[in-house]
Structures are given as structure tokens and as C-alpha cells.
PDB file of C-alpha atoms and ligand atoms in Angstrom:
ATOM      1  CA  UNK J 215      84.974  55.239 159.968  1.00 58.00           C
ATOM      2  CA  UNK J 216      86.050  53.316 156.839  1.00 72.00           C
ATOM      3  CA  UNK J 217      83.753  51.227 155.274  1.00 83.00           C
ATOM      4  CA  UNK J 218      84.420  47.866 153.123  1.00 90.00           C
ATOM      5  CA  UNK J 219      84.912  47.569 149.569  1.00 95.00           C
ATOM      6  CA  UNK J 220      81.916  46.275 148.057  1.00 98.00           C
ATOM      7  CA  UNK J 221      82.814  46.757 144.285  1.00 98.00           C
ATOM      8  CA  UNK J 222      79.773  45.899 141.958  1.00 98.00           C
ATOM      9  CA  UNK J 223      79.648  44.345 138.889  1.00 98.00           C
ATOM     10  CA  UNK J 224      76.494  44.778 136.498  1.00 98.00           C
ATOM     11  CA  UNK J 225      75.802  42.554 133.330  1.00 98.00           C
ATOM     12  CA  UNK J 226      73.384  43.579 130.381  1.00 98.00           C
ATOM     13  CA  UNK J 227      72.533  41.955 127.176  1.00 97.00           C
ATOM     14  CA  UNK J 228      70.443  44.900 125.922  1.00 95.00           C
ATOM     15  CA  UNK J 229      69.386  48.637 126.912  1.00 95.00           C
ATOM     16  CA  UNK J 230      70.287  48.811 130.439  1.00 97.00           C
ATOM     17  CA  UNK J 231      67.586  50.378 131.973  1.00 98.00           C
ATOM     18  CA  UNK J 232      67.952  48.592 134.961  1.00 98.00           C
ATOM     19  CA  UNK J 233      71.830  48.833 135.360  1.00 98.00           C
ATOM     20  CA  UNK J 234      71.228  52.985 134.724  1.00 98.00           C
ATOM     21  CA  UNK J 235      68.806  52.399 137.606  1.00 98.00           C
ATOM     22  CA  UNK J 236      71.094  50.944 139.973  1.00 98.00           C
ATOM     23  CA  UNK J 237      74.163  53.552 138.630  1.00 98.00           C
ATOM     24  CA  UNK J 238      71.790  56.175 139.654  1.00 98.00           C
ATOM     25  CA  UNK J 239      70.802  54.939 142.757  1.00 98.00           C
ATOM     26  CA  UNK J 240      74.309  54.310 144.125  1.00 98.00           C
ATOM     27  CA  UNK J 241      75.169  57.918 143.530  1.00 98.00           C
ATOM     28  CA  UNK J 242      71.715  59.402 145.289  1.00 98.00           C
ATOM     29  CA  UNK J 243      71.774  57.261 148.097  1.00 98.00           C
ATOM     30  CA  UNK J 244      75.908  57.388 148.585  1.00 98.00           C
ATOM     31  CA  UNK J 245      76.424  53.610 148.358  1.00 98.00           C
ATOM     32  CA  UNK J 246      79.780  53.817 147.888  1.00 98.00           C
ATOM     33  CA  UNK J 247      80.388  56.498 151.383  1.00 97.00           C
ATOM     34  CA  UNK J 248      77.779  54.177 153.520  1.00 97.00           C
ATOM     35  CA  UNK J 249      78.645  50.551 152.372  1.00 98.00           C
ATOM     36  CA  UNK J 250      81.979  50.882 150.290  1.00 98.00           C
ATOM     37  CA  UNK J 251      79.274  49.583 147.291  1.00 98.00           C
ATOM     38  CA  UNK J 252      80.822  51.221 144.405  1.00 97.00           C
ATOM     39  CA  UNK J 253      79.634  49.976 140.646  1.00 98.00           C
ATOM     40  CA  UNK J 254      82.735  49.613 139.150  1.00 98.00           C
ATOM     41  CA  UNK J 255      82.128  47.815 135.468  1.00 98.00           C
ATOM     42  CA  UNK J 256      79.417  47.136 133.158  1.00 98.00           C
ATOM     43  CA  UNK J 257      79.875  43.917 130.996  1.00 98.00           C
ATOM     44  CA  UNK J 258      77.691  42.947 127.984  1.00 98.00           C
ATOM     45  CA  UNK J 259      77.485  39.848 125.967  1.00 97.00           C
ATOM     46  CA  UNK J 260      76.723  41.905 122.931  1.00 97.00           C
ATOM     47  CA  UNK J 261      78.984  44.640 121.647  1.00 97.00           C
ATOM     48  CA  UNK J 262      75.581  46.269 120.546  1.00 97.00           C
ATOM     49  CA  UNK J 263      74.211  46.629 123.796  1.00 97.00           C
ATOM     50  CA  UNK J 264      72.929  50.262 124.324  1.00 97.00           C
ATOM     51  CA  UNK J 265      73.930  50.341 127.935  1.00 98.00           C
ATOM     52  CA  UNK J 266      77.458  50.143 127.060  1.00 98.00           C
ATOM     53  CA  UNK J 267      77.336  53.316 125.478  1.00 97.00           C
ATOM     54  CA  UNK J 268      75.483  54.878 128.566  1.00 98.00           C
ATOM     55  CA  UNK J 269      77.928  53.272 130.651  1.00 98.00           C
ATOM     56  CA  UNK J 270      80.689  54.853 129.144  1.00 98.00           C
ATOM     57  CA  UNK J 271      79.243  58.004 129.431  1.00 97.00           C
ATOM     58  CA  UNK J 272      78.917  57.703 132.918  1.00 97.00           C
ATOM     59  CA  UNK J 273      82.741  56.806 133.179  1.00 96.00           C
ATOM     60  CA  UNK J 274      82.192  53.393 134.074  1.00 97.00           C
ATOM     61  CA  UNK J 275      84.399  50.691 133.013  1.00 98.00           C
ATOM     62  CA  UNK J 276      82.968  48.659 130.593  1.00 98.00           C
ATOM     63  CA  UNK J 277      83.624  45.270 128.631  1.00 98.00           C
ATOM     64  CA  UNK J 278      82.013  42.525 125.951  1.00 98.00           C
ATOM     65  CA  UNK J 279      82.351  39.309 126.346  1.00 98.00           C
ATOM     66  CA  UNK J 280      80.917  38.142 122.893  1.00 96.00           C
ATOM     67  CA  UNK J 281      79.022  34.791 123.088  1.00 90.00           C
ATOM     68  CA  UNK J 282      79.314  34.237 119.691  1.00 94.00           C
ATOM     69  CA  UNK J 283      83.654  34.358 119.839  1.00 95.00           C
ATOM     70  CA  UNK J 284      83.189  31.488 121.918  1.00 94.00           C
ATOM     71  CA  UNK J 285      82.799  27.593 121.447  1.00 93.00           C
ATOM     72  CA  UNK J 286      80.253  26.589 124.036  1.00 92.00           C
ATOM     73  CA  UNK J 287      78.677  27.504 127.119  1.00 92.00           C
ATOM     74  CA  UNK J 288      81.786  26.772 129.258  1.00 93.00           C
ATOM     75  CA  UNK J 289      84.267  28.347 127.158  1.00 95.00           C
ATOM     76  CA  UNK J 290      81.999  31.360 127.194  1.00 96.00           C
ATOM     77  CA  UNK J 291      81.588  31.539 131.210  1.00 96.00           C
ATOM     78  CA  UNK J 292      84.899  31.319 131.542  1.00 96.00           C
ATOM     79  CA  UNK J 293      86.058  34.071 129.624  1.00 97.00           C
ATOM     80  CA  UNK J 294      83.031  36.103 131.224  1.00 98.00           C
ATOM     81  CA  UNK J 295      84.109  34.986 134.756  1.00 98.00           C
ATOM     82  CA  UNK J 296      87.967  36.186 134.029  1.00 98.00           C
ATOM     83  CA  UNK J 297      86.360  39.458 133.020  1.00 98.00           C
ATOM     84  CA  UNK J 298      84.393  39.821 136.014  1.00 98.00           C
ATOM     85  CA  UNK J 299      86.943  38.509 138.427  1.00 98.00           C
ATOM     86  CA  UNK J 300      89.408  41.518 137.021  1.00 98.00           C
ATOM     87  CA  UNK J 301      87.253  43.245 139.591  1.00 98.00           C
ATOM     88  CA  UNK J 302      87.085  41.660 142.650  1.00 98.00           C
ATOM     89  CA  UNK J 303      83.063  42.155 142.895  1.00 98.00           C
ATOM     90  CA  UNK J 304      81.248  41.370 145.911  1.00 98.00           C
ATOM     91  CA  UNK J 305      78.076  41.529 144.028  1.00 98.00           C
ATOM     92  CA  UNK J 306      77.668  40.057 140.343  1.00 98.00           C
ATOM     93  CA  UNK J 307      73.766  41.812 138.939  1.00 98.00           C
ATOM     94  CA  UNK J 308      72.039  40.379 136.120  1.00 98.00           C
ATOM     95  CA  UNK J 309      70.000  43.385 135.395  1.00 98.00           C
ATOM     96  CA  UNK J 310      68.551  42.329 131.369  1.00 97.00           C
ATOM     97  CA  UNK J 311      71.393  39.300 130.969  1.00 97.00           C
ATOM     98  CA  UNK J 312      70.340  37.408 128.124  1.00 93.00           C
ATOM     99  CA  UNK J 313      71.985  34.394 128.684  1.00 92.00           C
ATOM    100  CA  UNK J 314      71.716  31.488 130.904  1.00 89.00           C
ATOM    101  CA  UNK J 315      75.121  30.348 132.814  1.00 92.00           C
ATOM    102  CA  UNK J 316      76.423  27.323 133.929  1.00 94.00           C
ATOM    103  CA  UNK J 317      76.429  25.987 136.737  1.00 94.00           C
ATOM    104  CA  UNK J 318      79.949  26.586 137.193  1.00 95.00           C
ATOM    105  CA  UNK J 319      79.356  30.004 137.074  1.00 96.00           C
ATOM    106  CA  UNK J 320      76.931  30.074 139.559  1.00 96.00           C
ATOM    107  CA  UNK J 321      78.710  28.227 141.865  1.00 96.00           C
ATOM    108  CA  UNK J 322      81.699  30.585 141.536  1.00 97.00           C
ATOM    109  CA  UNK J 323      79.495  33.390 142.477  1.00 97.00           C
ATOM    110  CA  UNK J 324      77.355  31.522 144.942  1.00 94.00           C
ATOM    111  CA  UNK J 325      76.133  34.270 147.326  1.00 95.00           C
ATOM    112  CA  UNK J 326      76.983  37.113 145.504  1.00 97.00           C
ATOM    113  CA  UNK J 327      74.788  36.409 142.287  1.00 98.00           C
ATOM    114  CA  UNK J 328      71.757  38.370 142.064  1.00 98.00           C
ATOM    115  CA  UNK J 329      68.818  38.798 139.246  1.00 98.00           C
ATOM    116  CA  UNK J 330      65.534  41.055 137.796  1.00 98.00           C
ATOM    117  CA  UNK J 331      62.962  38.554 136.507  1.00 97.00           C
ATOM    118  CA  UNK J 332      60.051  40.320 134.915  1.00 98.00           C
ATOM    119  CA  UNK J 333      57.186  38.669 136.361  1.00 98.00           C
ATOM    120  CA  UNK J 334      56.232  37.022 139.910  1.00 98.00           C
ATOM    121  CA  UNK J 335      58.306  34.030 140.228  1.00 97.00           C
ATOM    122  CA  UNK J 336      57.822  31.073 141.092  1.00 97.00           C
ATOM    123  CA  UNK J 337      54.984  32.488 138.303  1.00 97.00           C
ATOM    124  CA  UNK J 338      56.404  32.306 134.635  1.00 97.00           C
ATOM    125  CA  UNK J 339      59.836  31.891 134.585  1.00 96.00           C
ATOM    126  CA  UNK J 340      61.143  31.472 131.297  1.00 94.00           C
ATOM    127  CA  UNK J 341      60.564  34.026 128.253  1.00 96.00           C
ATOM    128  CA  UNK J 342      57.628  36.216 127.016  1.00 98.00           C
ATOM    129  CA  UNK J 343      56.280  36.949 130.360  1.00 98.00           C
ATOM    130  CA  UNK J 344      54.377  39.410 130.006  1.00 98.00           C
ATOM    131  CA  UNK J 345      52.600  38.022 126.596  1.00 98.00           C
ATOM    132  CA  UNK J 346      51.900  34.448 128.977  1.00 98.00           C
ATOM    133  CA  UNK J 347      50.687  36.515 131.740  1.00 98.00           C
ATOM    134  CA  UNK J 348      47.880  38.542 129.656  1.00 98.00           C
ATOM    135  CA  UNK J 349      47.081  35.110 127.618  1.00 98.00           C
ATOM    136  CA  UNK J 350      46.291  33.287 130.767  1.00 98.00           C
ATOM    137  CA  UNK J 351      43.915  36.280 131.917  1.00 98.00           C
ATOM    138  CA  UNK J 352      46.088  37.166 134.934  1.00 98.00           C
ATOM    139  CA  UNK J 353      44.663  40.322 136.752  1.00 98.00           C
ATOM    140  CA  UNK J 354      48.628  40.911 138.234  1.00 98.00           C
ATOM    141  CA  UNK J 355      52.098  40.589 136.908  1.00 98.00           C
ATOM    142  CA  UNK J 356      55.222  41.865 138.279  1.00 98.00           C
ATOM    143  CA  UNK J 357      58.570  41.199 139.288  1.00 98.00           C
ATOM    144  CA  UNK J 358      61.409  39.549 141.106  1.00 98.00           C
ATOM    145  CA  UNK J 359      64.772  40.365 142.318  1.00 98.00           C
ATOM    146  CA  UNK J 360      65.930  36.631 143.333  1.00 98.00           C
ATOM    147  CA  UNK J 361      69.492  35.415 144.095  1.00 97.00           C
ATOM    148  CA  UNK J 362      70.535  33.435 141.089  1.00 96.00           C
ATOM    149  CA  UNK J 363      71.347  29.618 141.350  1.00 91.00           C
ATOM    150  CA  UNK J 364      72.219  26.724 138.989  1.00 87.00           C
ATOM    151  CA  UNK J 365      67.981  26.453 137.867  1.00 85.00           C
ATOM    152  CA  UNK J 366      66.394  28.855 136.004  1.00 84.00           C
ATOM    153  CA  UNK J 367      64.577  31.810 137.433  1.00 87.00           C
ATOM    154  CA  UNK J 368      64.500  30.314 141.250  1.00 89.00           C
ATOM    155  CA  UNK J 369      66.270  31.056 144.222  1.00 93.00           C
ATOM    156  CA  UNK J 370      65.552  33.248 146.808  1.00 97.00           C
ATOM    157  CA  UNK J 371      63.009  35.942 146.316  1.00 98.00           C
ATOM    158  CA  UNK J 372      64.546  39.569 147.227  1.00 98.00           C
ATOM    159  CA  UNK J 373      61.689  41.680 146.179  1.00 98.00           C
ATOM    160  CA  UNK J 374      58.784  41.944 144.363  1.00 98.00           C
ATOM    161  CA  UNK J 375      56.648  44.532 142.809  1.00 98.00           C
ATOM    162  CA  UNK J 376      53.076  43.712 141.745  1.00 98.00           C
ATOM    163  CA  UNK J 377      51.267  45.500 139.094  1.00 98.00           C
ATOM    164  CA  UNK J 378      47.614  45.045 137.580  1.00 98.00           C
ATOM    165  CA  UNK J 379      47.092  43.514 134.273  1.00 98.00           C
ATOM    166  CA  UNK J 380      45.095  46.259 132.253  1.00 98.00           C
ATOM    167  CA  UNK J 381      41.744  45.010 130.461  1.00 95.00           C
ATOM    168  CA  UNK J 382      43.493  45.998 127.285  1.00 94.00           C
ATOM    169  CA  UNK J 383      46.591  45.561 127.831  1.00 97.00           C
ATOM    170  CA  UNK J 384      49.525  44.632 125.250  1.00 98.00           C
ATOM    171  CA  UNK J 385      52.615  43.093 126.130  1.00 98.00           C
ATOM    172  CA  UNK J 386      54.554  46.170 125.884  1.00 98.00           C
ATOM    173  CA  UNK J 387      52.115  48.411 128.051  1.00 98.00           C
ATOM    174  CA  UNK J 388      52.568  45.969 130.324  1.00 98.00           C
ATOM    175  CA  UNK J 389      56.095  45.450 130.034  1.00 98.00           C
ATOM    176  CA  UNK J 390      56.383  49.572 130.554  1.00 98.00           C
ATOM    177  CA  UNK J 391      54.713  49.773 133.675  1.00 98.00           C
ATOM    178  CA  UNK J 392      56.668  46.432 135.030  1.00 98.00           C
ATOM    179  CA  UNK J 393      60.206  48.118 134.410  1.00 98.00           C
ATOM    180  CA  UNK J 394      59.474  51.625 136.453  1.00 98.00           C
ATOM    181  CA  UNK J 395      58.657  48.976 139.303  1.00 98.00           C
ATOM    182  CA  UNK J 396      62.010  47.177 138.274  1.00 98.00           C
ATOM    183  CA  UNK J 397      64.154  50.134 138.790  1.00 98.00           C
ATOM    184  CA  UNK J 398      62.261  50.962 142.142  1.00 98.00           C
ATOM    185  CA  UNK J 399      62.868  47.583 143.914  1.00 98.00           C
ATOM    186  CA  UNK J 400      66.054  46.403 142.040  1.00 98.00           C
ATOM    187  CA  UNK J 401      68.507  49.280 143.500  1.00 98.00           C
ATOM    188  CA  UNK J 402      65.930  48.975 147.175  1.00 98.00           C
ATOM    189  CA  UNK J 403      67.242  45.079 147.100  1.00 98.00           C
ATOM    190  CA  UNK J 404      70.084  45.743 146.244  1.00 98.00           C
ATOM    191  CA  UNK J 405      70.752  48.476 149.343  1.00 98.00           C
ATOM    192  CA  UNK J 406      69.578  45.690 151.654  1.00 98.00           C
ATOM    193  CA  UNK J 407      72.339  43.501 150.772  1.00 98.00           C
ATOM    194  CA  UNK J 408      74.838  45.821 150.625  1.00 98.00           C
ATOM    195  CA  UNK J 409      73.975  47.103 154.238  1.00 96.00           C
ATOM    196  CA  UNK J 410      73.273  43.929 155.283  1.00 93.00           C
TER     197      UNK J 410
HETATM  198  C1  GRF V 623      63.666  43.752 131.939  1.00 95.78           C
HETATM  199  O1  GRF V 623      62.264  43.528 131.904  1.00 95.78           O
HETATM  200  C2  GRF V 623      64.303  42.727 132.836  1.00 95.78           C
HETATM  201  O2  GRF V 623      63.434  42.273 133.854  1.00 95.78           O
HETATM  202  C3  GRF V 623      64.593  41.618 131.891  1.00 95.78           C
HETATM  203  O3  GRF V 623      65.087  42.288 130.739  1.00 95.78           O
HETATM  204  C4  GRF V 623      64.276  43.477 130.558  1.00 95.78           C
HETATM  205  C5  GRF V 623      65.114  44.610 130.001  1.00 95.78           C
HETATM  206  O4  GRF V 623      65.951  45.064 131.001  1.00 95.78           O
HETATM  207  N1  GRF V 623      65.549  40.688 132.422  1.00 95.78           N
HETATM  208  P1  GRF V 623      66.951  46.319 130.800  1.00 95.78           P
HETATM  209  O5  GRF V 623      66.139  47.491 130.268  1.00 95.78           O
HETATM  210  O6  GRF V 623      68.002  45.905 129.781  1.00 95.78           O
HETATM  211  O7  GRF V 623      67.485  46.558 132.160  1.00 95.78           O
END
């Protein structure tokens, strides 16, 4: 039986980890044979980005939409969007995307927009999560994959992983054990909508 096409499209602003995770996981669990969900390009905002690299590797198509070649948040989403739309994704992931997008470009990709957000939302959106979470003596943090729409860090919860705030923890302890949770329930969410 044929399935559909459900060609992915993954943007990073920085190492990747989570994209890898989600690369990985559509190969172990046969995404592509069971649901047509095939990733088929990685696009950065920064030509730096480590994932690229990985992503080449992997034999992924890849592509950077540089922020700063571009006057303005519009301008910006709309070259982004013409790079994305080159694929014909059925699922847009925000897995480490730096940048916050219009809400043009949500709109365009209303339904199909999806994001990691590295603590328990509605708890902390915003920046420097983890840092906020251990100031305000939180005993849990965590994270969020939530469909993405025109206001920051809301929209509907997907998953969440919660994990204990250490007595002594740092930031980046924290931050560790938060992102082997991320690449657990990020691909999990991801399989859900993609069998769905
Ligand atoms: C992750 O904590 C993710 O939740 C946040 O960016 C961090 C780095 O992600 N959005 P990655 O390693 O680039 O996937």
C-alpha cells in the first residue's frame, strides 16, 4: 500500500542536536515506509550553524537563509518561506531556531508549524530558561514540543518531558539533562502527527 508524501522540513540556528535527533529517528522507526515522512532539507539562518555540516553528511539537502542579507523581518521570512516552499513540506520543525517569525509566516504554515521549547510552557517562555528556572528555586524544569502560532512560545502543547532541578545545579547541567529528554519526545511528537 502506498503511503503519502509527508516531506519534512527542519530549521536550526545552532548545533542541531535536535534535528540529528529527529534524522535519526525517521530512519529507526521507518518514517518515511510507514507515513511517507521523509526529512528532506535542513535550513539554517546562520551559515555557521554546526548542523549544517552534519546535515550534509547525512546527505540531506541543506540551505542558509542569512538574516543578516536581509532588510527586516518580512523581507527575511519571505526569502526563508521561498526556501522552504522549494519543498513542498507537510511539516515545518523549529528544532534550536533562533529567530522569531512573523506572523505571516506562521499563518502560511498554520497547522504544519511545530516547535522544542526548553522548559514547561506556559512556564518561562522567552530566553535563559534554564538560568530563570534555578533562580526562582524551581524543583522541575523541562520541555515542550508545542505547535507554533503568531505569540511567542504558546500554542498547543505536544509533549512534555519533566526533569528535577538538582540542588546544585548550573544552567548547563541542567540544560544537558533537558536536551536527552528533547530528543526523546521531539521525534515521539513528531511520529504522532505524522501517523495521525
Ligand atoms: C535546545 O534546548 C532547544 O530546546 C532550544 O535550543 C536548544 C539547542 O537546540 N530551542 P539544538 O541542539 O540546536 O537542537
Amino acid at each position: 500500500m502506498s503511503v503519502a508524501d509527508q516531506p519534512i522540513v527542519i530549521l536550526i540556528s545552532g548545533s542541531g542536536s535536535n534535528m540529528a535527533a529527529l534524522v535519526e529517528a525517521s530512519r529507526q522507526r521507518r518514517w518515511a515506509q510507514r507515513w511517507g515522512g521523509r526529512v528532506v532539507a535542513v535550513i539554517s539562518n546562520r551559515p555557521e550553524a554546526a548542523g549544517l555540516e552534519w546535515a550534509r553528511e547525512q546527505g540531506l539537502a541543506t540551505a542558509v537563509v542569512d538574516h543578516r542579507q536581509h532588510e527586516g523581518r518580512e523581507a527575511f521570512d519571505a526569502a526563508l518561506m521561498q526556501a522552504i516552499d522549494a519543498h513542498r513540506p507537510a511539516l515545518v520543525l523549529l528544532a534550536g531556531f533562533m529567530r522569531i517569525l512573523t506572523p505571516g509566516f506562521v499563518a502560511h504554515y498554520q497547522g504544519r508549524l511545530v516547535n522544542i521549547h526548553p522548559s514547561l510552557l506556559p512556564a518561562f517562555p522567552g530566553l535563559k530558561t534554564h538560568q530563570r528556572a534555578i533562580e526562582m528555586g524551581c524543583r522541575f524544569a523541562g520541555a515542550t514540543v508545542h505547535r507554533v502560532t503568531a505569540e511567542l512560545d504558546h500554542g498547543e502543547i505536544l509533549a512534555q518531558a519533566v526533569v528535577p532541578v538538582l540542588p546544585d545545579d548550573t544552567p548547563e547541567r541542567l540544560a544537558e539533562r533537558v536536551l536527552s529528554q528533547e530528543h526523546r519526545i521531539y521525534p515521539e511528537a513528531v511520529e504522532r502527527l505524522l501517523s495521525a
